[in-house]
Amino acid sequence: MAAIISLARSFHRPLASSTTHSHLLKSRICPLWSSSFYFCLPPPPLPPRTTRLRRSHRPPPLAAVDPFRASFSSSSATAPMSSVTDDNNNPLLKDFQFPPFDAIDASHVRPGMRALLKKLDSDLKELEKNVEPSWPKLVEPYEKMMDRLSVVWGAINHLKSVKDTPELRSAIEEIQPEKVEFDLKLGQSKPLYNAYKAIRESPDWAGLSDARKRIVESAIKEAVLSGVSLEDSKREEFNKIEQELTKLSRKFEENVLDATKKFEKLITDKKEIEGLPATSLGLAAQTASTKGHENATAENGPWMITLDAPSFMSVMQHAKNRALREEIYRAYVTRASSGELDNTQVIDQILKLRMQKAKLLGYNNYAEVSMATKMATVSKAEELLEKLRSASWNAAVQDMEDLKQFAKSQGASEADDLTHWDTAFWSERLRESKFEINEEELRPYFSLPKVMDGLFSLVKMLFGIDVEAADGLAPVWNADVRFYCIKDSSGKLISYFYFDPYSRPAEKRGGAWMDEVLARSRVLSDDRTSVRLPVAHMVCNQMPPVGQKPSLMTFREVETVFHEFGHALQHMLTKQDEGLVAGIRGIEWDAVELPSQFMENWCYHRDTLMSIAKHYETGETLPEEIYQKLLAAKTFRAGTLSLRQLKFATVDLELHSKYVPGGSESIYDVDRRVSQKTQVVPPLPEDRFLCSFSHIFAVTSFYPCYLLILVWYWASTGGYAAGYYSYKWAEVLSADAFSAFEDAGLHDDKAVRETGHRFRETILALGGGKDPLQVRIFPSAPFDAFKKGISNNVSFVQHS
């Protein structure tokens, strides 16, 4: 225990070096894991189509059985946002309260962004000319100037994520260099940099709030990281690197997108897909229908298998056809690794340029650059990962032995030689046998409308808020998207959010994420309100309604919705009025997963689960014995799942701290070396997982928020580059946070409400205005979070 306490204390860093890039990076994407599925699923972008799905190929309207499918009007409300041009034909340049998602198309991107960038360039010159080291003359005009870019560019990139077309991709690709050029000009503005330093050195510094101090410290730190202090020749080299990194990261993403799109397997013989549940057969037939096989049915086929997550997971977990599982698995782990779509050289060049950038900035490697604005250091992140790895290894070895013994008991010919395309299948069979739980049989108890009702009831109890439908108030990008408002206990409106739940392989990338649309801000309020209210969007990729059935969810999809809503709550329930650190802005990147992972715990809370687990046809509540089995199954294969996450985090740090591009090791050598200590079953020789590791190499999997000086930084990198460890780091913090509720008594409604109020007033309300390790639900030593959280994590995997 003494070693753990020592480790915990050494994690804390002074405020000056714990500021963060995370306020720049809005999108919070889920980790590469599924606790019901051994092979982790990276969230690759899904294939674009030149046209949207034909309405005749989609299921009939299901408003009667699933209101999430109901269409609604999308007229835009009037708004206080100032216009940047008189161009009345471009929706990007009009006044609006909510982005006109229904009106924006690719033709608006080039002229709209160029007009906006021209106006912002003029505003920047004016600000530099008249800048003074004061809040009203520096920070406030800067926030106003940049907000429109944040909203407009965010809307464009959001549409690329959920409604992609080749035309939109081309428009963004063309305008991106111009935007990066402006970002660099802003990030390297010496007048602004000097003004921020003057504020820090002024007699008034001691009187500033914690939030304002963090804004200033972050601006100074990030200006340096943006190259503001470089000599002219080195700054020119730095800028070229940034432009090239942007191109390469975009190329990486597009290769993954196109490689995923490229794979389609049509099956006409039902024997080949024996074992797939009815919901998966329905989805496969529906997919085939969209591909031109209009008469496809779940019963008679044909069926189309893709690398889209619901299709891929279903095959790996349920297909009895081992050859099919092998084919799909090999296709998945070799995406974007051959021919014109090969990302190998793209990755190497990205790593090379990141290293060059680090050297220019005076760091030894890119990981040090990344950690310069995080809670951790490279050594402390590695120390935490190794502590958790050593705790997970024996448990993972035992997991595999249990799997082999079970497969042997079932007479499986492959029992003595289980490999990657067997583990998910036999894990599911073992879980069914051990806990008598079948994910597919549980789906009828988790219909999306009931799940959302239960989630909204939970947050009402915990945080005293009401979530109400507000469909029609804001424009949306698809008829399946819902719009909501949130009110406090007095009925006062405090925020809004969009929810886009269903997979759309033709136009929407995979994975699940939360993102910012508008941030809470005192400066950007209008004449009617004292503060602008925050707006978020939450996107998932679960199975859509099939036939007359509503969207029926797996328990893991339920966890995903709770996870993303945790991110959204931190954005929407903030009480921070300083816009630059409101909500999810300004929070250290290795702490941003705290509220999301915290919310997942409530999926196992009896009252919460029973409120959402209602059979969609009969209304029957999930039987008590099944709930108990879900609880028992919570730690099933926890060692294996933990080890998998640790593999991703470790290989990420290795590539960004120790790998030498062009040296004796290839990127795949590094992956295999790390796998020796983090994978019980070694990867295939041809495994090219890195070629689709979008978290650390892609550009638009993570949309930048243009808030402070370093506005270009995250745009040119995968958001989790040298930062994937953050999932485990924040897991430690969230374990401590939920323990506050456990200590108060989960069966004591009054205690839960009181603790929920404290959670809202601290974790959710303070935003990025306070050091995360100083944000405590209960008054306690600042290091208790790590001391208790590490212990909980180690115990969890060791006692699985």
mmCIF file of C-alpha atoms in Angstrom, residues 475-634:
data_model
loop_
_atom_site.group_PDB
_atom_site.id
_atom_site.type_symbol
_atom_site.label_atom_id
_atom_site.label_comp_id
_atom_site.label_asym_id
_atom_site.label_seq_id
_atom_site.Cartn_x
_atom_site.Cartn_y
_atom_site.Cartn_z
ATOM 1 C CA PRO A 475 -32.517 21.750 -37.252
ATOM 2 C CA VAL A 476 -31.216 18.177 -37.433
ATOM 3 C CA TRP A 477 -29.202 16.187 -39.970
ATOM 4 C CA ASN A 478 -31.358 13.041 -40.028
ATOM 5 C CA ALA A 479 -34.970 12.264 -39.179
ATOM 6 C CA ASP A 480 -33.831 9.784 -36.510
ATOM 7 C CA VAL A 481 -32.079 12.524 -34.500
ATOM 8 C CA ARG A 482 -33.825 13.705 -31.334
ATOM 9 C CA PHE A 483 -33.424 17.102 -29.699
ATOM 10 C CA TYR A 484 -33.832 17.709 -25.951
ATOM 11 C CA CYS A 485 -33.670 20.502 -23.427
ATOM 12 C CA ILE A 486 -32.608 20.232 -19.788
ATOM 13 C CA LYS A 487 -34.201 22.212 -16.971
ATOM 14 C CA ASP A 488 -33.250 22.516 -13.331
ATOM 15 C CA SER A 489 -35.571 21.755 -10.412
ATOM 16 C CA SER A 490 -37.150 25.200 -10.660
ATOM 17 C CA GLY A 491 -38.004 24.714 -14.330
ATOM 18 C CA LYS A 492 -35.250 27.029 -15.559
ATOM 19 C CA LEU A 493 -33.724 26.073 -18.922
ATOM 20 C CA ILE A 494 -30.017 25.252 -18.565
ATOM 21 C CA SER A 495 -28.916 23.379 -21.734
ATOM 22 C CA TYR A 496 -29.781 21.411 -24.886
ATOM 23 C CA PHE A 497 -28.549 18.293 -26.654
ATOM 24 C CA TYR A 498 -28.982 16.248 -29.832
ATOM 25 C CA PHE A 499 -29.062 12.441 -29.801
ATOM 26 C CA ASP A 500 -28.258 10.398 -32.931
ATOM 27 C CA PRO A 501 -28.522 6.716 -31.899
ATOM 28 C CA TYR A 502 -28.448 4.467 -34.971
ATOM 29 C CA SER A 503 -25.801 3.038 -37.251
ATOM 30 C CA ARG A 504 -25.940 4.331 -40.839
ATOM 31 C CA PRO A 505 -23.067 2.613 -42.687
ATOM 32 C CA ALA A 506 -23.704 4.558 -45.883
ATOM 33 C CA GLU A 507 -22.895 7.938 -44.350
ATOM 34 C CA LYS A 508 -21.943 7.755 -40.672
ATOM 35 C CA ARG A 509 -18.649 6.732 -39.117
ATOM 36 C CA GLY A 510 -18.541 4.066 -36.442
ATOM 37 C CA GLY A 511 -18.012 4.347 -32.724
ATOM 38 C CA ALA A 512 -19.770 6.492 -30.155
ATOM 39 C CA TRP A 513 -18.911 10.015 -29.103
ATOM 40 C CA MET A 514 -20.045 13.220 -27.474
ATOM 41 C CA ASP A 515 -19.171 16.625 -28.834
ATOM 42 C CA GLU A 516 -19.759 20.273 -28.131
ATOM 43 C CA VAL A 517 -22.013 22.411 -30.328
ATOM 44 C CA LEU A 518 -22.044 25.558 -28.187
ATOM 45 C CA ALA A 519 -20.365 26.208 -24.838
ATOM 46 C CA ARG A 520 -21.755 28.052 -21.850
ATOM 47 C CA SER A 521 -20.402 31.597 -21.878
ATOM 48 C CA ARG A 522 -21.021 34.859 -20.105
ATOM 49 C CA VAL A 523 -19.261 36.825 -22.831
ATOM 50 C CA LEU A 524 -21.388 35.331 -25.589
ATOM 51 C CA SER A 525 -24.756 35.878 -23.930
ATOM 52 C CA ASP A 526 -27.398 37.946 -25.700
ATOM 53 C CA ASP A 527 -29.631 40.747 -24.458
ATOM 54 C CA ARG A 528 -32.234 38.266 -23.179
ATOM 55 C CA THR A 529 -29.987 36.130 -20.991
ATOM 56 C CA SER A 530 -27.028 36.578 -18.655
ATOM 57 C CA VAL A 531 -25.198 33.568 -20.119
ATOM 58 C CA ARG A 532 -25.293 31.579 -23.344
ATOM 59 C CA LEU A 533 -26.523 28.052 -22.653
ATOM 60 C CA PRO A 534 -24.461 25.010 -23.634
ATOM 61 C CA VAL A 535 -25.505 22.660 -26.434
ATOM 62 C CA ALA A 536 -24.091 19.163 -26.988
ATOM 63 C CA HIS A 537 -24.589 16.266 -29.323
ATOM 64 C CA MET A 538 -24.326 12.597 -28.479
ATOM 65 C CA VAL A 539 -23.828 9.999 -31.211
ATOM 66 C CA CYS A 540 -24.024 6.202 -31.033
ATOM 67 C CA ASN A 541 -24.029 3.407 -33.599
ATOM 68 C CA GLN A 542 -26.403 0.771 -32.329
ATOM 69 C CA MET A 543 -28.688 -1.476 -34.311
ATOM 70 C CA PRO A 544 -31.591 0.502 -35.808
ATOM 71 C CA PRO A 545 -35.194 -0.663 -35.658
ATOM 72 C CA VAL A 546 -35.818 -3.683 -37.870
ATOM 73 C CA GLY A 547 -39.291 -4.251 -39.244
ATOM 74 C CA GLN A 548 -41.852 -3.251 -36.639
ATOM 75 C CA LYS A 549 -39.490 -3.696 -33.705
ATOM 76 C CA PRO A 550 -37.950 -0.684 -31.962
ATOM 77 C CA SER A 551 -34.205 -0.497 -31.521
ATOM 78 C CA LEU A 552 -33.399 -3.348 -29.133
ATOM 79 C CA MET A 553 -30.073 -2.922 -27.363
ATOM 80 C CA THR A 554 -27.458 -5.202 -25.918
ATOM 81 C CA PHE A 555 -26.465 -4.473 -22.347
ATOM 82 C CA ARG A 556 -23.113 -3.180 -23.639
ATOM 83 C CA GLU A 557 -24.929 -0.685 -25.850
ATOM 84 C CA VAL A 558 -26.826 0.460 -22.777
ATOM 85 C CA GLU A 559 -23.487 1.061 -21.060
ATOM 86 C CA THR A 560 -22.312 3.037 -24.093
ATOM 87 C CA VAL A 561 -25.319 5.378 -23.938
ATOM 88 C CA PHE A 562 -24.722 5.977 -20.228
ATOM 89 C CA HIS A 563 -21.006 6.571 -20.938
ATOM 90 C CA GLU A 564 -21.611 9.214 -23.587
ATOM 91 C CA PHE A 565 -24.309 10.903 -21.533
ATOM 92 C CA GLY A 566 -21.746 11.256 -18.731
ATOM 93 C CA HIS A 567 -19.588 13.327 -21.077
ATOM 94 C CA ALA A 568 -22.621 15.354 -22.146
ATOM 95 C CA LEU A 569 -23.624 16.047 -18.540
ATOM 96 C CA GLN A 570 -20.244 17.578 -17.764
ATOM 97 C CA HIS A 571 -20.718 19.907 -20.704
ATOM 98 C CA MET A 572 -24.384 20.704 -20.048
ATOM 99 C CA LEU A 573 -24.476 21.026 -16.254
ATOM 100 C CA THR A 574 -21.475 23.307 -15.916
ATOM 101 C CA LYS A 575 -21.955 26.444 -13.877
ATOM 102 C CA GLN A 576 -18.698 27.922 -15.083
ATOM 103 C CA ASP A 577 -19.360 31.242 -16.839
ATOM 104 C CA GLU A 578 -15.834 31.685 -18.194
ATOM 105 C CA GLY A 579 -16.429 30.217 -21.619
ATOM 106 C CA LEU A 580 -12.850 29.138 -22.210
ATOM 107 C CA VAL A 581 -12.993 26.677 -19.298
ATOM 108 C CA ALA A 582 -16.730 25.912 -19.184
ATOM 109 C CA GLY A 583 -18.031 22.366 -19.314
ATOM 110 C CA ILE A 584 -15.595 19.977 -20.981
ATOM 111 C CA ARG A 585 -13.258 22.809 -21.976
ATOM 112 C CA GLY A 586 -9.986 23.138 -20.161
ATOM 113 C CA ILE A 587 -10.154 19.793 -18.359
ATOM 114 C CA GLU A 588 -6.914 17.830 -18.388
ATOM 115 C CA TRP A 589 -7.183 15.194 -21.081
ATOM 116 C CA ASP A 590 -6.393 12.378 -18.676
ATOM 117 C CA ALA A 591 -9.381 13.378 -16.527
ATOM 118 C CA VAL A 592 -12.076 13.836 -19.176
ATOM 119 C CA GLU A 593 -13.270 10.220 -18.971
ATOM 120 C CA LEU A 594 -14.139 10.504 -15.271
ATOM 121 C CA PRO A 595 -17.858 11.411 -15.578
ATOM 122 C CA SER A 596 -18.440 9.028 -18.497
ATOM 123 C CA GLN A 597 -16.947 6.012 -16.753
ATOM 124 C CA PHE A 598 -18.686 7.083 -13.547
ATOM 125 C CA MET A 599 -22.079 6.933 -15.278
ATOM 126 C CA GLU A 600 -21.463 3.360 -16.484
ATOM 127 C CA ASN A 601 -21.589 2.172 -12.869
ATOM 128 C CA TRP A 602 -25.282 3.015 -12.678
ATOM 129 C CA CYS A 603 -26.082 0.362 -15.274
ATOM 130 C CA TYR A 604 -25.504 -2.149 -12.465
ATOM 131 C CA HIS A 605 -27.521 -0.225 -9.886
ATOM 132 C CA ARG A 606 -30.601 -2.317 -9.220
ATOM 133 C CA ASP A 607 -33.242 0.424 -9.206
ATOM 134 C CA THR A 608 -31.778 2.017 -12.311
ATOM 135 C CA LEU A 609 -31.480 -1.221 -14.252
ATOM 136 C CA MET A 610 -34.954 -2.405 -13.331
ATOM 137 C CA SER A 611 -36.386 0.935 -14.466
ATOM 138 C CA ILE A 612 -34.995 0.510 -17.976
ATOM 139 C CA ALA A 613 -35.213 -3.282 -18.378
ATOM 140 C CA LYS A 614 -38.831 -3.660 -19.528
ATOM 141 C CA HIS A 615 -39.818 -6.141 -22.238
ATOM 142 C CA TYR A 616 -40.823 -4.062 -25.243
ATOM 143 C CA GLU A 617 -43.899 -6.229 -25.980
ATOM 144 C CA THR A 618 -45.159 -7.404 -22.588
ATOM 145 C CA GLY A 619 -43.832 -4.673 -20.291
ATOM 146 C CA GLU A 620 -42.429 -7.391 -18.025
ATOM 147 C CA THR A 621 -39.523 -6.268 -15.841
ATOM 148 C CA LEU A 622 -36.228 -8.107 -16.106
ATOM 149 C CA PRO A 623 -36.395 -11.066 -13.686
ATOM 150 C CA GLU A 624 -34.454 -10.601 -10.462
ATOM 151 C CA GLU A 625 -32.344 -13.695 -11.046
ATOM 152 C CA ILE A 626 -31.126 -12.308 -14.380
ATOM 153 C CA TYR A 627 -30.180 -9.034 -12.710
ATOM 154 C CA GLN A 628 -28.139 -10.958 -10.172
ATOM 155 C CA LYS A 629 -26.441 -12.843 -12.983
ATOM 156 C CA LEU A 630 -25.568 -9.566 -14.705
ATOM 157 C CA LEU A 631 -23.947 -8.401 -11.498
ATOM 158 C CA ALA A 632 -22.024 -11.657 -11.209
ATOM 159 C CA ALA A 633 -20.918 -11.390 -14.827
ATOM 160 C CA LYS A 634 -19.560 -7.858 -14.376
#
